[in-house]
Coordinates of C-alpha atoms in Angstrom, one line a residue:
I1 CA 45.1 88.6 23.3
R2 CA 44.5 85.5 22.8
D3 CA 46.6 81.9 21.2
I4 CA 49.6 82.9 23.2
T5 CA 52.5 80.5 23.2
I6 CA 54.5 81.2 26.0
C7 CA 58.9 80.6 24.8
A8 CA 60.8 80.4 28.1
S9 CA 64.0 79.8 28.5
S10 CA 62.3 77.8 31.4
L11 CA 59.5 77.6 33.4
G12 CA 60.0 76.7 37.0
K13 CA 57.1 77.2 40.2
A14 CA 57.6 80.7 40.6
H15 CA 55.2 80.4 37.1
D16 CA 52.4 79.4 38.2
P17 CA 49.7 81.1 38.0
I18 CA 49.9 81.4 34.8
V19 CA 47.9 78.3 34.3
P20 CA 44.5 79.5 35.0
Y21 CA 45.9 81.3 31.6
I22 CA 46.9 78.3 30.6
E23 CA 43.2 77.3 31.0
D24 CA 41.0 80.3 28.8
G25 CA 42.7 80.3 26.9
T26 CA 45.2 82.7 26.2
I27 CA 47.7 81.0 26.6
T28 CA 47.8 78.2 24.3
G29 CA 51.8 77.2 23.5
I30 CA 54.5 77.0 25.2
E31 CA 58.2 76.2 23.8
S32 CA 60.6 75.5 27.2
S33 CA 63.4 73.8 28.3
G34 CA 60.9 72.4 30.1
V35 CA 57.9 73.0 33.3
R36 CA 57.7 72.5 36.3
G37 CA 55.0 73.2 39.1
K38 CA 51.5 73.1 38.8
I39 CA 52.4 74.7 34.8
G40 CA 53.7 70.5 34.2
E41 CA 51.2 69.1 35.8
A42 CA 48.5 71.2 33.2
I43 CA 50.4 69.8 30.2
S44 CA 50.2 66.1 32.1
A45 CA 46.1 66.7 32.0
G46 CA 46.3 67.8 28.2
K47 CA 45.3 71.5 30.1
L48 CA 46.8 73.5 27.0
K49 CA 46.1 73.3 23.3
K50 CA 48.6 72.5 21.4
L51 CA 51.9 70.4 21.9
A52 CA 54.7 72.0 24.9
I53 CA 57.8 71.7 22.8
M54 CA 60.8 70.7 24.9
R55 CA 64.1 71.6 23.7
S56 CA 67.9 71.5 25.1
H57 CA 69.5 75.1 25.6
G58 CA 71.4 75.1 23.2
G59 CA 68.6 73.6 21.1
R60 CA 66.1 76.5 22.3
V61 CA 68.8 79.4 20.2
R62 CA 69.4 76.4 17.5
A63 CA 65.7 76.8 17.0
I64 CA 65.4 80.8 17.0
E65 CA 68.4 80.6 14.8
S66 CA 67.3 79.2 12.4
G67 CA 64.2 80.6 11.9
E68 CA 61.7 77.9 13.2
T69 CA 60.9 79.6 16.4
H70 CA 60.1 83.0 15.9
I71 CA 59.9 85.6 18.6
D72 CA 56.8 88.7 18.3
I73 CA 58.0 90.6 21.7
S74 CA 60.2 89.3 24.4
F75 CA 60.3 91.0 27.9
I76 CA 63.5 90.9 29.3
G77 CA 64.2 91.5 33.0
A78 CA 67.6 93.5 33.7
P79 CA 69.5 94.0 37.4
T80 CA 70.5 97.9 35.1
C81 CA 69.8 99.5 31.8
D82 CA 69.7 102.4 31.1
D83 CA 67.7 105.2 28.7
Y84 CA 68.7 104.2 25.8
G85 CA 68.4 100.5 26.7
N86 CA 72.2 99.1 27.2
C87 CA 71.0 96.2 30.2
R88 CA 73.7 95.0 33.1
A89 CA 73.2 91.6 34.9
V90 CA 74.8 92.7 37.7
G91 CA 75.1 97.1 39.6
G92 CA 71.2 97.0 40.5
K93 CA 68.8 95.9 43.4
S94 CA 68.0 92.4 41.7
D95 CA 71.2 91.5 40.2
C96 CA 71.3 87.8 38.6
G97 CA 74.8 88.0 37.0
V98 CA 74.4 87.3 33.8
L99 CA 71.6 87.7 31.0
S100 CA 72.7 85.0 28.6
Y101 CA 69.2 83.1 27.2
A102 CA 68.2 86.7 27.0
M103 CA 70.6 87.3 24.0
V104 CA 69.5 85.4 21.4
D105 CA 65.9 86.8 22.4
A106 CA 67.2 90.6 21.9
Q107 CA 69.0 89.7 18.5
Y108 CA 66.0 87.8 16.9
A109 CA 62.5 89.2 18.5
D110 CA 60.3 91.8 16.4
K111 CA 60.3 94.3 19.8
V112 CA 62.3 94.1 22.5
V113 CA 61.2 95.7 25.8
A114 CA 63.8 95.5 28.9
V115 CA 62.2 95.5 31.9
T116 CA 64.6 97.6 35.1
D117 CA 64.3 98.2 39.0
T118 CA 67.4 99.9 38.6
L119 CA 67.7 103.1 35.7
V120 CA 71.1 104.2 35.9
P121 CA 72.8 107.3 34.1
F122 CA 73.9 106.2 29.8
P123 CA 76.5 104.1 28.9
N124 CA 75.6 101.4 30.4
I125 CA 78.9 99.3 29.5
P126 CA 79.9 96.9 28.5
A127 CA 76.6 96.0 28.1
S128 CA 75.2 91.6 28.2
I129 CA 72.5 93.5 25.7
S130 CA 73.2 96.3 23.4
M131 CA 70.7 98.9 23.2
V132 CA 70.8 98.3 19.7
N133 CA 68.9 95.9 19.6
V134 CA 66.4 97.1 22.8
D135 CA 62.7 98.9 22.1
Y136 CA 61.6 100.4 24.6
V137 CA 62.9 100.1 28.3
V138 CA 60.8 100.3 31.5
V139 CA 61.2 100.5 35.2
V140 CA 59.3 98.2 37.8
D141 CA 59.6 98.7 41.5
A142 CA 60.8 95.6 41.3
I143 CA 61.6 92.9 38.9
G144 CA 62.1 89.8 41.2
D145 CA 63.6 88.4 44.8
P146 CA 67.4 87.6 43.6
N147 CA 67.4 85.3 46.6
K148 CA 65.6 83.0 46.0
I149 CA 68.3 82.2 43.3
A150 CA 69.6 80.5 45.7
T151 CA 67.5 77.1 45.4
G152 CA 67.5 74.5 48.2
A153 CA 69.5 72.8 44.2
A154 CA 72.7 74.9 45.2
K155 CA 73.1 74.2 48.4
P156 CA 76.0 71.9 50.0
T157 CA 74.5 68.3 51.0
T158 CA 75.1 66.4 54.2
D159 CA 73.1 63.5 52.9
M160 CA 75.4 60.5 53.2
R161 CA 73.9 58.2 50.4
K162 CA 75.0 61.9 48.3
L163 CA 77.9 62.5 49.4
L164 CA 79.4 58.6 48.1
M165 CA 78.2 59.2 44.7
A166 CA 80.5 61.7 45.5
K167 CA 83.5 60.0 46.3
Y168 CA 83.1 57.6 43.6
T169 CA 82.6 60.2 40.8
T170 CA 86.1 61.9 42.2
E171 CA 87.8 59.0 42.5
F172 CA 86.8 58.0 38.8
L173 CA 87.0 61.0 37.6
V174 CA 90.9 61.6 38.3
H175 CA 91.8 57.9 37.2
T176 CA 90.7 58.6 33.5
P177 CA 93.1 59.9 31.2
Y178 CA 90.9 63.6 31.1
Y179 CA 92.0 64.2 34.1
K180 CA 95.6 66.4 33.8
D181 CA 96.7 70.0 34.4
G182 CA 94.9 72.6 32.2
F183 CA 90.6 70.1 32.8
S184 CA 87.2 71.3 31.3
Y185 CA 85.0 70.9 33.8
Q186 CA 80.8 72.4 34.0
T187 CA 78.6 70.1 36.8
G188 CA 75.9 70.7 38.4
A189 CA 73.9 72.8 41.0
G190 CA 73.2 69.3 43.0
G191 CA 74.0 68.6 46.7
A192 CA 75.4 65.7 44.8
S193 CA 77.4 67.7 41.7
L194 CA 79.1 69.7 44.4
A195 CA 80.5 67.8 46.7
S196 CA 81.3 65.6 44.6
T197 CA 83.7 69.1 43.1
A198 CA 84.9 69.7 46.2
I199 CA 86.5 66.8 46.6
L200 CA 87.6 67.7 43.9
A201 CA 89.5 70.7 45.2
D202 CA 91.3 67.8 47.7
Y203 CA 92.8 66.1 44.9
L204 CA 93.7 68.4 42.4
R205 CA 95.5 70.5 46.1
K206 CA 97.6 67.1 46.2
D207 CA 98.9 66.4 42.8
N208 CA 99.5 70.8 42.2
I209 CA 96.6 70.3 39.2
H210 CA 94.3 73.0 38.4
I211 CA 90.8 73.4 35.7
G212 CA 91.6 75.2 32.8
L213 CA 88.0 76.3 32.5
G214 CA 85.1 76.1 34.5
L215 CA 81.8 75.9 32.3
G216 CA 77.8 76.7 32.6
G217 CA 75.6 77.0 34.7
V218 CA 78.2 78.2 38.0
T219 CA 78.3 77.9 41.9
K220 CA 79.6 79.3 45.0
A221 CA 81.9 76.1 45.1
M222 CA 83.6 76.4 41.3
C223 CA 84.2 80.5 42.0
D224 CA 85.3 79.8 45.0
L225 CA 87.8 76.8 43.7
Q226 CA 89.2 80.0 41.3
D227 CA 89.7 82.2 44.3
E228 CA 92.1 79.8 45.5
G229 CA 93.8 79.6 42.4
L230 CA 92.2 76.1 41.9
V231 CA 90.2 77.4 38.3
E232 CA 92.0 79.6 35.7
K233 CA 89.1 80.6 33.6
I234 CA 85.3 80.5 34.5
V235 CA 82.8 80.9 31.4
D236 CA 79.2 81.7 32.6
C237 CA 76.1 81.6 31.0
Q238 CA 73.7 81.4 35.0
D239 CA 74.7 81.7 37.8
F240 CA 73.0 79.0 39.9
D241 CA 73.2 80.7 43.8
L242 CA 74.4 84.9 44.8
G243 CA 78.1 83.1 45.4
G244 CA 78.3 82.8 41.5
I245 CA 76.9 86.4 41.1
E246 CA 79.5 87.7 43.0
G247 CA 81.9 86.0 41.1
I248 CA 81.0 87.7 38.2
K249 CA 81.7 91.2 39.5
N250 CA 84.8 90.6 41.6
H251 CA 86.6 88.7 38.9
P252 CA 85.5 90.4 35.2
D253 CA 89.1 89.5 34.1
K254 CA 89.2 85.9 34.8
H255 CA 85.3 85.3 35.1
I256 CA 83.2 86.1 32.0
E257 CA 79.9 85.8 31.0
I258 CA 79.2 84.0 27.1
S259 CA 76.0 83.6 25.6
T260 CA 73.9 80.1 24.7
S261 CA 74.5 80.1 21.9
E262 CA 78.5 80.1 22.7
Y263 CA 77.8 78.1 24.9
A264 CA 75.9 75.6 23.3
D265 CA 74.0 75.5 20.1
P266 CA 74.9 72.3 17.8
F267 CA 73.9 74.6 14.3
N268 CA 77.0 77.4 15.2
K269 CA 81.0 77.1 15.0
G270 CA 81.8 76.8 17.6
S271 CA 80.8 75.3 21.1
Y272 CA 81.8 75.5 23.9
V273 CA 80.3 72.2 25.6
N274 CA 82.2 71.1 22.5
K275 CA 85.3 71.5 25.2
L276 CA 84.4 70.3 27.4
D277 CA 86.8 67.0 29.1
F278 CA 84.7 66.3 32.2
V279 CA 80.4 67.2 32.7
I280 CA 78.7 65.6 36.0
L281 CA 75.1 65.3 35.8
A282 CA 72.1 63.9 37.3
S283 CA 69.0 62.2 36.1
L284 CA 65.3 61.2 37.3
E285 CA 65.9 57.9 35.3
I286 CA 68.3 55.6 33.6
D287 CA 67.7 52.8 31.6
T288 CA 70.1 50.0 30.8
H289 CA 70.7 51.6 27.1
F290 CA 72.1 54.5 29.5
N291 CA 69.0 57.0 28.1
C292 CA 67.8 59.5 30.7
N293 CA 65.1 61.0 32.1
V294 CA 64.6 64.1 33.0
V295 CA 61.9 65.7 32.7
T296 CA 59.2 63.4 33.7
G297 CA 58.6 62.2 37.1
S298 CA 58.3 58.3 38.1
D299 CA 54.2 59.2 37.7
G300 CA 54.4 60.2 34.4
V301 CA 53.7 64.4 34.9
I302 CA 56.2 66.7 33.1
T303 CA 58.2 67.7 35.9
G304 CA 61.8 68.5 34.5
A305 CA 63.7 70.7 32.3
Q306 CA 66.5 69.4 29.6
G307 CA 68.8 73.1 30.1
G308 CA 72.2 71.7 29.0
H309 CA 71.9 68.1 29.8
P310 CA 71.1 67.0 26.4
D311 CA 74.1 69.3 25.1
T312 CA 77.0 68.6 27.5
A313 CA 76.3 65.2 27.4
A314 CA 77.1 65.4 23.6
G315 CA 80.0 67.3 24.3
A316 CA 81.3 65.7 26.6
K317 CA 84.6 63.8 26.4
C318 CA 83.5 62.2 29.5
A319 CA 79.4 62.1 31.0
I320 CA 79.0 61.1 33.7
V321 CA 75.8 60.7 35.1
I322 CA 74.8 60.6 38.9
A323 CA 72.1 59.1 40.2
P324 CA 70.3 57.1 43.6
L325 CA 69.7 53.6 42.8
L326 CA 65.8 54.4 44.6
Q327 CA 64.5 57.7 43.9
G328 CA 62.2 57.1 47.3
R329 CA 60.8 53.4 46.5
I330 CA 61.2 53.8 43.2
P331 CA 63.7 52.9 41.0
A332 CA 65.9 55.2 39.0
I333 CA 68.0 52.8 36.4
C334 CA 65.4 50.7 35.0
T335 CA 64.7 48.6 31.3
D336 CA 63.4 51.4 29.2
V337 CA 63.0 55.3 30.7
T338 CA 59.2 56.6 31.3
T339 CA 60.7 59.4 28.8
V340 CA 63.9 60.1 26.4
T341 CA 65.6 63.7 27.0
T342 CA 69.5 62.0 26.7
P343 CA 70.4 59.8 24.1
G344 CA 72.7 57.1 26.0
E345 CA 74.8 57.0 23.0
T346 CA 75.6 60.5 24.6
V347 CA 76.2 59.0 28.6
D348 CA 79.4 57.3 29.5
V349 CA 79.8 56.4 33.5
V350 CA 76.8 55.9 36.0
V351 CA 77.4 56.4 39.6
T352 CA 74.5 55.1 42.2
D353 CA 75.5 54.9 45.6
Y354 CA 75.2 50.8 44.9
G355 CA 78.3 50.9 43.2
I356 CA 79.1 52.0 38.5
A357 CA 78.3 51.4 35.2
I358 CA 81.2 51.9 32.3
N359 CA 78.6 52.7 29.1
P360 CA 80.5 49.5 27.1
K361 CA 80.8 51.4 23.9
R362 CA 83.7 53.4 25.7
Q363 CA 86.3 50.4 25.9
D364 CA 89.0 53.1 26.8
L365 CA 87.5 53.9 29.9
I366 CA 87.0 50.5 30.8
E367 CA 90.4 49.9 30.3
A368 CA 91.4 53.0 32.2
M369 CA 89.5 51.7 35.5
K370 CA 91.4 48.4 35.6
G371 CA 93.3 47.7 38.8
V372 CA 90.8 51.2 40.3
D373 CA 89.7 50.2 43.9
L374 CA 85.2 50.9 43.0
P375 CA 82.9 48.8 43.0
F376 CA 82.1 48.3 38.9
Y377 CA 78.9 46.7 37.7
T378 CA 77.5 46.4 35.1
I379 CA 74.0 48.5 34.3
E380 CA 71.5 45.6 33.7
E381 CA 73.5 44.6 37.5
L382 CA 72.3 47.9 38.3
R383 CA 69.2 47.6 37.7
D384 CA 68.6 44.3 38.9
K385 CA 69.8 45.3 42.4
A386 CA 67.2 47.3 42.1
Y387 CA 64.0 45.5 41.4
A388 CA 66.1 43.2 44.0
M389 CA 65.1 46.0 46.6
V390 CA 61.9 47.3 45.3
G391 CA 60.3 45.1 42.5
K392 CA 60.0 46.5 39.1
P393 CA 57.1 49.4 39.1
D394 CA 54.3 48.8 37.0
P395 CA 54.7 50.9 33.7
V396 CA 53.3 54.8 33.9
Q397 CA 49.4 55.2 32.5
F398 CA 49.2 57.1 29.1
G399 CA 46.2 57.8 27.1
D400 CA 46.9 58.0 23.5
R401 CA 47.0 61.8 23.1
V402 CA 50.4 63.8 23.1
V403 CA 51.0 66.0 25.1
G404 CA 54.1 67.0 24.2
I405 CA 57.9 67.2 22.3
I406 CA 61.1 66.4 23.4
E407 CA 63.6 67.1 20.7
S408 CA 67.5 66.5 20.2
R409 CA 69.4 69.3 19.7
D410 CA 69.7 69.3 16.4
G411 CA 65.3 70.1 15.6
T412 CA 64.2 66.0 15.0
V413 CA 61.7 64.3 17.9
M414 CA 64.0 62.8 20.2
D415 CA 60.6 61.7 22.7
V416 CA 56.8 61.7 23.4
V417 CA 55.0 63.1 26.2
R418 CA 51.2 62.2 26.8
Q419 CA 48.9 63.1 28.3
V420 CA 48.6 60.7 32.4
K421 CA 46.2 59.0 32.0
K422 CA 45.0 59.3 35.5
Y423 CA 44.6 63.1 34.3
E424 CA 42.1 61.9 32.1
F425 CA 38.8 62.6 32.4
K426 CA 39.6 65.4 35.2
D427 CA 38.4 69.5 34.6

């Protein structure tokens, strides 16, 4: 078996063992939200025969539903499954909370194999993935380690820079016109994002306001707010930690699993991201056009994933991106990002540990912040602060060969990733 294309929702360091299969030609194509670890290095070194195609979560669903990407065989890890193929993400020994990303694969793949370590009596309902879409059920000893769902990114931070950015973010948010009872809210699982949710809770209590809808990748922080009565409903397409998994088990009437098509497909008749008031995101780089890069590192190597970043930024009324002014000794605010993954026209606010920049296109937000005691700067001034501290970085040395494509949500090409020159003559 050769010339396989892996079409995964995302690929991380856990998938490093597939690199030898890239090198020997077993795997020649990758389509994913992004890649981390050794796979990203292999692609940046030019070892993948075909182009790596990187899409947002919504873009992946669109590609599959439209037929642009055809899946021959889908293997779906199911925490529980009955002998007829009804899959659920809870009730087993390897619970992951939701099976949102796999729903489109189950619906459109030619053959669907459910892989489970907990076979339960029929019918396993309400099913996340129905038996009508499953061809085979395979029982194994273990499908994964749920304790590793709680990654380092999904833990509260004690970093003073991140806490300062969280404070700026929340104080900005509560002075916008969208901060009112019943607003909708999504945040990531980074330390600053989690801290901003904790600070926001204090404002919610003080102002007697509650979040009507919590969306997206869910963490314990959001579930704790729901337990307290500060969040009405959580709509979930991924659980970042064990607290998120417990939340959907404990509140099946108020914590709801959705598909990624419902979450973010730009071509369906209605996506949840379009109903967001606020989204709080992180970024590796942001440039003076407010473009964001969440896929390539400062050395040009593929090291991240688009995820729902472009989807939520496009849909939310107020998209806030958090980044420290410096990532180590590399300016995170720069003249031009290495790779454009989220277009600046969809980014409204950038929050750093040295100040806040509002996109000039959002004159309404600039007007709303008049008289607010926060450190506001232009994006160019923030860039200049970064360059004054560490100097302007030398541009990454790329070769001519294109190794990856960053697709926009609608399938057009947003940017390309080229082979990094330092890898050009390596085996």
